[in-house]
Amino acid sequence: MKKILVAVLLVLATITFTFASPAYADGNAAAGKAIFNAKCNVCHI
């Protein structure tokens, strides 16, 4: 369980930094949401 939580936290941190940077916000918004949704589906199964 701890490994899953760590992986999720790393993904959330990556998405947070991605959206925090104006240069990447527009270009990576869709990709970030896709990754986030994929991780949510994996965790909720």
mmCIF file with all atom_site columns, N, CA and C in Angstrom:
data_model
loop_
_atom_site.group_PDB
_atom_site.id
_atom_site.type_symbol
_atom_site.label_atom_id
_atom_site.label_alt_id
_atom_site.label_comp_id
_atom_site.label_asym_id
_atom_site.label_entity_id
_atom_site.label_seq_id
_atom_site.pdbx_PDB_ins_code
_atom_site.Cartn_x
_atom_site.Cartn_y
_atom_site.Cartn_z
_atom_site.occupancy
_atom_site.B_iso_or_equiv
_atom_site.pdbx_formal_charge
_atom_site.auth_seq_id
_atom_site.auth_comp_id
_atom_site.auth_asym_id
_atom_site.auth_atom_id
_atom_site.pdbx_PDB_model_num
ATOM 1   N N  . MET A 1 1  ? 0.825   -1.208 0.000   1.00 0.00 ? 1  MET A N  1
ATOM 2   C CA . MET A 1 1  ? 0.000   0.000  0.000   1.00 0.00 ? 1  MET A CA 1
ATOM 3   C C  . MET A 1 1  ? 0.860   1.259  0.000   1.00 0.00 ? 1  MET A C  1
ATOM 4   N N  . LYS A 1 2  ? 1.940   1.233  0.779   1.00 0.00 ? 2  LYS A N  1
ATOM 5   C CA . LYS A 1 2  ? 2.786   2.421  0.867   1.00 0.00 ? 2  LYS A CA 1
ATOM 6   C C  . LYS A 1 2  ? 3.393   2.766  -0.486  1.00 0.00 ? 2  LYS A C  1
ATOM 7   N N  . LYS A 1 3  ? 3.767   1.743  -1.259  1.00 0.00 ? 3  LYS A N  1
ATOM 8   C CA . LYS A 1 3  ? 4.355   1.995  -2.573  1.00 0.00 ? 3  LYS A CA 1
ATOM 9   C C  . LYS A 1 3  ? 3.346   2.681  -3.487  1.00 0.00 ? 3  LYS A C  1
ATOM 10  N N  . ILE A 1 4  ? 2.084   2.264  -3.395  1.00 0.00 ? 4  ILE A N  1
ATOM 11  C CA . ILE A 1 4  ? 1.037   2.876  -4.212  1.00 0.00 ? 4  ILE A CA 1
ATOM 12  C C  . ILE A 1 4  ? 0.853   4.336  -3.812  1.00 0.00 ? 4  ILE A C  1
ATOM 13  N N  . LEU A 1 5  ? 0.824   4.595  -2.506  1.00 0.00 ? 5  LEU A N  1
ATOM 14  C CA . LEU A 1 5  ? 0.644   5.964  -2.026  1.00 0.00 ? 5  LEU A CA 1
ATOM 15  C C  . LEU A 1 5  ? 1.793   6.853  -2.472  1.00 0.00 ? 5  LEU A C  1
ATOM 16  N N  . VAL A 1 6  ? 3.010   6.334  -2.395  1.00 0.00 ? 6  VAL A N  1
ATOM 17  C CA . VAL A 1 6  ? 4.181   7.102  -2.818  1.00 0.00 ? 6  VAL A CA 1
ATOM 18  C C  . VAL A 1 6  ? 4.093   7.410  -4.306  1.00 0.00 ? 6  VAL A C  1
ATOM 19  N N  . ALA A 1 7  ? 3.693   6.416  -5.098  1.00 0.00 ? 7  ALA A N  1
ATOM 20  C CA . ALA A 1 7  ? 3.575   6.616  -6.541  1.00 0.00 ? 7  ALA A CA 1
ATOM 21  C C  . ALA A 1 7  ? 2.540   7.689  -6.849  1.00 0.00 ? 7  ALA A C  1
ATOM 22  N N  . VAL A 1 8  ? 1.411   7.637  -6.156  1.00 0.00 ? 8  VAL A N  1
ATOM 23  C CA . VAL A 1 8  ? 0.357   8.632  -6.369  1.00 0.00 ? 8  VAL A CA 1
ATOM 24  C C  . VAL A 1 8  ? 0.850   10.022 -5.992  1.00 0.00 ? 8  VAL A C  1
ATOM 25  N N  . LEU A 1 9  ? 1.557   10.119 -4.874  1.00 0.00 ? 9  LEU A N  1
ATOM 26  C CA . LEU A 1 9  ? 2.074   11.415 -4.438  1.00 0.00 ? 9  LEU A CA 1
ATOM 27  C C  . LEU A 1 9  ? 3.059   11.981 -5.451  1.00 0.00 ? 9  LEU A C  1
ATOM 28  N N  . LEU A 1 10 ? 3.897   11.112 -6.020  1.00 0.00 ? 10 LEU A N  1
ATOM 29  C CA . LEU A 1 10 ? 4.853   11.569 -7.023  1.00 0.00 ? 10 LEU A CA 1
ATOM 30  C C  . LEU A 1 10 ? 4.130   12.092 -8.252  1.00 0.00 ? 10 LEU A C  1
ATOM 31  N N  . VAL A 1 11 ? 3.082   11.384 -8.659  1.00 0.00 ? 11 VAL A N  1
ATOM 32  C CA . VAL A 1 11 ? 2.307   11.825 -9.824  1.00 0.00 ? 11 VAL A CA 1
ATOM 33  C C  . VAL A 1 11 ? 1.628   13.160 -9.540  1.00 0.00 ? 11 VAL A C  1
ATOM 34  N N  . LEU A 1 12 ? 1.034   13.277 -8.362  1.00 0.00 ? 12 LEU A N  1
ATOM 35  C CA . LEU A 1 12 ? 0.364   14.525 -8.000  1.00 0.00 ? 12 LEU A CA 1
ATOM 36  C C  . LEU A 1 12 ? 1.360   15.676 -7.949  1.00 0.00 ? 12 LEU A C  1
ATOM 37  N N  . ALA A 1 13 ? 2.554   15.414 -7.421  1.00 0.00 ? 13 ALA A N  1
ATOM 38  C CA . ALA A 1 13 ? 3.584   16.444 -7.359  1.00 0.00 ? 13 ALA A CA 1
ATOM 39  C C  . ALA A 1 13 ? 3.987   16.880 -8.763  1.00 0.00 ? 13 ALA A C  1
ATOM 40  N N  . THR A 1 14 ? 4.131   15.902 -9.657  1.00 0.00 ? 14 THR A N  1
ATOM 41  C CA . THR A 1 14 ? 4.504   16.208 -11.038 1.00 0.00 ? 14 THR A CA 1
ATOM 42  C C  . THR A 1 14 ? 3.438   17.061 -11.700 1.00 0.00 ? 14 THR A C  1
ATOM 43  N N  . ILE A 1 15 ? 2.175   16.679 -11.516 1.00 0.00 ? 15 ILE A N  1
ATOM 44  C CA . ILE A 1 15 ? 1.073   17.445 -12.104 1.00 0.00 ? 15 ILE A CA 1
ATOM 45  C C  . ILE A 1 15 ? 1.031   18.849 -11.509 1.00 0.00 ? 15 ILE A C  1
ATOM 46  N N  . THR A 1 16 ? 1.253   18.944 -10.204 1.00 0.00 ? 16 THR A N  1
ATOM 47  C CA . THR A 1 16 ? 1.219   20.244 -9.531  1.00 0.00 ? 16 THR A CA 1
ATOM 48  C C  . THR A 1 16 ? 2.284   21.169 -10.097 1.00 0.00 ? 16 THR A C  1
ATOM 49  N N  . PHE A 1 17 ? 3.505   20.658 -10.249 1.00 0.00 ? 17 PHE A N  1
ATOM 50  C CA . PHE A 1 17 ? 4.577   21.477 -10.799 1.00 0.00 ? 17 PHE A CA 1
ATOM 51  C C  . PHE A 1 17 ? 4.302   21.830 -12.250 1.00 0.00 ? 17 PHE A C  1
ATOM 52  N N  . THR A 1 18 ? 3.674   20.907 -12.981 1.00 0.00 ? 18 THR A N  1
ATOM 53  C CA . THR A 1 18 ? 3.363   21.159 -14.385 1.00 0.00 ? 18 THR A CA 1
ATOM 54  C C  . THR A 1 18 ? 2.375   22.309 -14.504 1.00 0.00 ? 18 THR A C  1
ATOM 55  N N  . PHE A 1 19 ? 1.323   22.271 -13.699 1.00 0.00 ? 19 PHE A N  1
ATOM 56  C CA . PHE A 1 19 ? 0.309   23.321 -13.774 1.00 0.00 ? 19 PHE A CA 1
ATOM 57  C C  . PHE A 1 19 ? 0.812   24.627 -13.161 1.00 0.00 ? 19 PHE A C  1
ATOM 58  N N  . ALA A 1 20 ? 1.787   24.542 -12.260 1.00 0.00 ? 20 ALA A N  1
ATOM 59  C CA . ALA A 1 20 ? 2.317   25.737 -11.616 1.00 0.00 ? 20 ALA A CA 1
ATOM 60  C C  . ALA A 1 20 ? 3.168   26.559 -12.578 1.00 0.00 ? 20 ALA A C  1
ATOM 61  N N  . SER A 1 21 ? 3.660   25.908 -13.630 1.00 0.00 ? 21 SER A N  1
ATOM 62  C CA . SER A 1 21 ? 4.496   26.606 -14.603 1.00 0.00 ? 21 SER A CA 1
ATOM 63  C C  . SER A 1 21 ? 3.646   27.103 -15.768 1.00 0.00 ? 21 SER A C  1
ATOM 64  N N  . PRO A 1 22 ? 3.534   28.414 -15.949 1.00 0.00 ? 22 PRO A N  1
ATOM 65  C CA . PRO A 1 22 ? 2.706   28.984 -17.020 1.00 0.00 ? 22 PRO A CA 1
ATOM 66  C C  . PRO A 1 22 ? 3.110   28.493 -18.404 1.00 0.00 ? 22 PRO A C  1
ATOM 67  N N  . ALA A 1 23 ? 4.393   28.231 -18.586 1.00 0.00 ? 23 ALA A N  1
ATOM 68  C CA . ALA A 1 23 ? 4.887   27.820 -19.899 1.00 0.00 ? 23 ALA A CA 1
ATOM 69  C C  . ALA A 1 23 ? 4.343   26.452 -20.293 1.00 0.00 ? 23 ALA A C  1
ATOM 70  N N  . TYR A 1 24 ? 4.071   25.611 -19.301 1.00 0.00 ? 24 TYR A N  1
ATOM 71  C CA . TYR A 1 24 ? 3.628   24.248 -19.602 1.00 0.00 ? 24 TYR A CA 1
ATOM 72  C C  . TYR A 1 24 ? 2.133   24.040 -19.340 1.00 0.00 ? 24 TYR A C  1
ATOM 73  N N  . ALA A 1 25 ? 1.512   24.994 -18.672 1.00 0.00 ? 25 ALA A N  1
ATOM 74  C CA . ALA A 1 25 ? 0.122   24.815 -18.238 1.00 0.00 ? 25 ALA A CA 1
ATOM 75  C C  . ALA A 1 25 ? -0.809  24.485 -19.399 1.00 0.00 ? 25 ALA A C  1
ATOM 76  N N  . ASP A 1 26 ? -0.740  25.272 -20.476 1.00 0.00 ? 26 ASP A N  1
ATOM 77  C CA . ASP A 1 26 ? -1.654  25.063 -21.600 1.00 0.00 ? 26 ASP A CA 1
ATOM 78  C C  . ASP A 1 26 ? -1.335  23.785 -22.360 1.00 0.00 ? 26 ASP A C  1
ATOM 79  N N  . GLY A 1 27 ? -0.070  23.568 -22.632 1.00 0.00 ? 27 GLY A N  1
ATOM 80  C CA . GLY A 1 27 ? 0.324   22.421 -23.444 1.00 0.00 ? 27 GLY A CA 1
ATOM 81  C C  . GLY A 1 27 ? 0.142   21.086 -22.746 1.00 0.00 ? 27 GLY A C  1
ATOM 82  N N  . ASN A 1 28 ? 0.305   21.067 -21.429 1.00 0.00 ? 28 ASN A N  1
ATOM 83  C CA . ASN A 1 28 ? 0.272   19.795 -20.715 1.00 0.00 ? 28 ASN A CA 1
ATOM 84  C C  . ASN A 1 28 ? -0.996  19.584 -19.894 1.00 0.00 ? 28 ASN A C  1
ATOM 85  N N  . ALA A 1 29 ? -1.936  20.516 -19.983 1.00 0.00 ? 29 ALA A N  1
ATOM 86  C CA . ALA A 1 29 ? -3.161  20.392 -19.190 1.00 0.00 ? 29 ALA A CA 1
ATOM 87  C C  . ALA A 1 29 ? -3.901  19.105 -19.528 1.00 0.00 ? 29 ALA A C  1
ATOM 88  N N  . ALA A 1 30 ? -4.083  18.838 -20.814 1.00 0.00 ? 30 ALA A N  1
ATOM 89  C CA . ALA A 1 30 ? -4.806  17.635 -21.238 1.00 0.00 ? 30 ALA A CA 1
ATOM 90  C C  . ALA A 1 30 ? -4.042  16.379 -20.836 1.00 0.00 ? 30 ALA A C  1
ATOM 91  N N  . ALA A 1 31 ? -2.736  16.391 -21.034 1.00 0.00 ? 31 ALA A N  1
ATOM 92  C CA . ALA A 1 31 ? -1.914  15.227 -20.690 1.00 0.00 ? 31 ALA A CA 1
ATOM 93  C C  . ALA A 1 31 ? -1.945  14.994 -19.182 1.00 0.00 ? 31 ALA A C  1
ATOM 94  N N  . GLY A 1 32 ? -1.866  16.069 -18.418 1.00 0.00 ? 32 GLY A N  1
ATOM 95  C CA . GLY A 1 32 ? -1.898  15.956 -16.964 1.00 0.00 ? 32 GLY A CA 1
ATOM 96  C C  . GLY A 1 32 ? -3.209  15.359 -16.481 1.00 0.00 ? 32 GLY A C  1
ATOM 97  N N  . LYS A 1 33 ? -4.315  15.832 -17.079 1.00 0.00 ? 33 LYS A N  1
ATOM 98  C CA . LYS A 1 33 ? -5.622  15.306 -16.685 1.00 0.00 ? 33 LYS A CA 1
ATOM 99  C C  . LYS A 1 33 ? -5.746  13.841 -17.072 1.00 0.00 ? 33 LYS A C  1
ATOM 100 N N  . ALA A 1 34 ? -5.214  13.471 -18.233 1.00 0.00 ? 34 ALA A N  1
ATOM 101 C CA . ALA A 1 34 ? -5.287  12.079 -18.688 1.00 0.00 ? 34 ALA A CA 1
ATOM 102 C C  . ALA A 1 34 ? -4.511  11.172 -17.738 1.00 0.00 ? 34 ALA A C  1
ATOM 103 N N  . ILE A 1 35 ? -3.319  11.621 -17.332 1.00 0.00 ? 35 ILE A N  1
ATOM 104 C CA . ILE A 1 35 ? -2.500  10.834 -16.405 1.00 0.00 ? 35 ILE A CA 1
ATOM 105 C C  . ILE A 1 35 ? -3.209  10.730 -15.061 1.00 0.00 ? 35 ILE A C  1
ATOM 106 N N  . PHE A 1 36 ? -3.762  11.850 -14.607 1.00 0.00 ? 36 PHE A N  1
ATOM 107 C CA . PHE A 1 36 ? -4.457  11.864 -13.321 1.00 0.00 ? 36 PHE A CA 1
ATOM 108 C C  . PHE A 1 36 ? -5.636  10.902 -13.334 1.00 0.00 ? 36 PHE A C  1
ATOM 109 N N  . ASN A 1 37 ? -6.442  10.945 -14.396 1.00 0.00 ? 37 ASN A N  1
ATOM 110 C CA . ASN A 1 37 ? -7.605  10.061 -14.508 1.00 0.00 ? 37 ASN A CA 1
ATOM 111 C C  . ASN A 1 37 ? -7.171  8.603  -14.565 1.00 0.00 ? 37 ASN A C  1
ATOM 112 N N  . ALA A 1 38 ? -6.092  8.316  -15.281 1.00 0.00 ? 38 ALA A N  1
ATOM 113 C CA . ALA A 1 38 ? -5.607  6.942  -15.384 1.00 0.00 ? 38 ALA A CA 1
ATOM 114 C C  . ALA A 1 38 ? -5.186  6.424  -14.009 1.00 0.00 ? 38 ALA A C  1
ATOM 115 N N  . LYS A 1 39 ? -4.477  7.249  -13.256 1.00 0.00 ? 39 LYS A N  1
ATOM 116 C CA . LYS A 1 39 ? -4.030  6.849  -11.927 1.00 0.00 ? 39 LYS A CA 1
ATOM 117 C C  . LYS A 1 39 ? -5.225  6.655  -10.999 1.00 0.00 ? 39 LYS A C  1
ATOM 118 N N  . CYS A 1 40 ? -6.228  7.513  -11.108 1.00 0.00 ? 40 CYS A N  1
ATOM 119 C CA . CYS A 1 40 ? -7.418  7.376  -10.265 1.00 0.00 ? 40 CYS A CA 1
ATOM 120 C C  . CYS A 1 40 ? -8.119  6.063  -10.559 1.00 0.00 ? 40 CYS A C  1
ATOM 121 N N  . ASN A 1 41 ? -8.244  5.724  -11.841 1.00 0.00 ? 41 ASN A N  1
ATOM 122 C CA . ASN A 1 41 ? -8.903  4.480  -12.215 1.00 0.00 ? 41 ASN A CA 1
ATOM 123 C C  . ASN A 1 41 ? -8.137  3.281  -11.668 1.00 0.00 ? 41 ASN A C  1
ATOM 124 N N  . VAL A 1 42 ? -6.812  3.341  -11.727 1.00 0.00 ? 42 VAL A N  1
ATOM 125 C CA . VAL A 1 42 ? -5.992  2.240  -11.222 1.00 0.00 ? 42 VAL A CA 1
ATOM 126 C C  . VAL A 1 42 ? -6.200  2.076  -9.718  1.00 0.00 ? 42 VAL A C  1
ATOM 127 N N  . CYS A 1 43 ? -6.201  3.195  -9.002  1.00 0.00 ? 43 CYS A N  1
ATOM 128 C CA . CYS A 1 43 ? -6.322  3.131  -7.541  1.00 0.00 ? 43 CYS A CA 1
ATOM 129 C C  . CYS A 1 43 ? -7.707  2.676  -7.108  1.00 0.00 ? 43 CYS A C  1
ATOM 130 N N  . HIS A 1 44 ? -8.733  3.063  -7.835  1.00 0.00 ? 44 HIS A N  1
ATOM 131 C CA . HIS A 1 44 ? -10.101 2.778  -7.415  1.00 0.00 ? 44 HIS A CA 1
ATOM 132 C C  . HIS A 1 44 ? -10.572 1.389  -7.814  1.00 0.00 ? 44 HIS A C  1
ATOM 133 N N  . ILE A 1 45 ? -9.800  0.691  -8.639  1.00 0.00 ? 45 ILE A N  1
ATOM 134 C CA . ILE A 1 45 ? -10.196 -0.657 -9.036  1.00 0.00 ? 45 ILE A CA 1
ATOM 135 C C  . ILE A 1 45 ? -10.061 -1.593 -7.835  1.00 0.00 ? 45 ILE A C  1
#
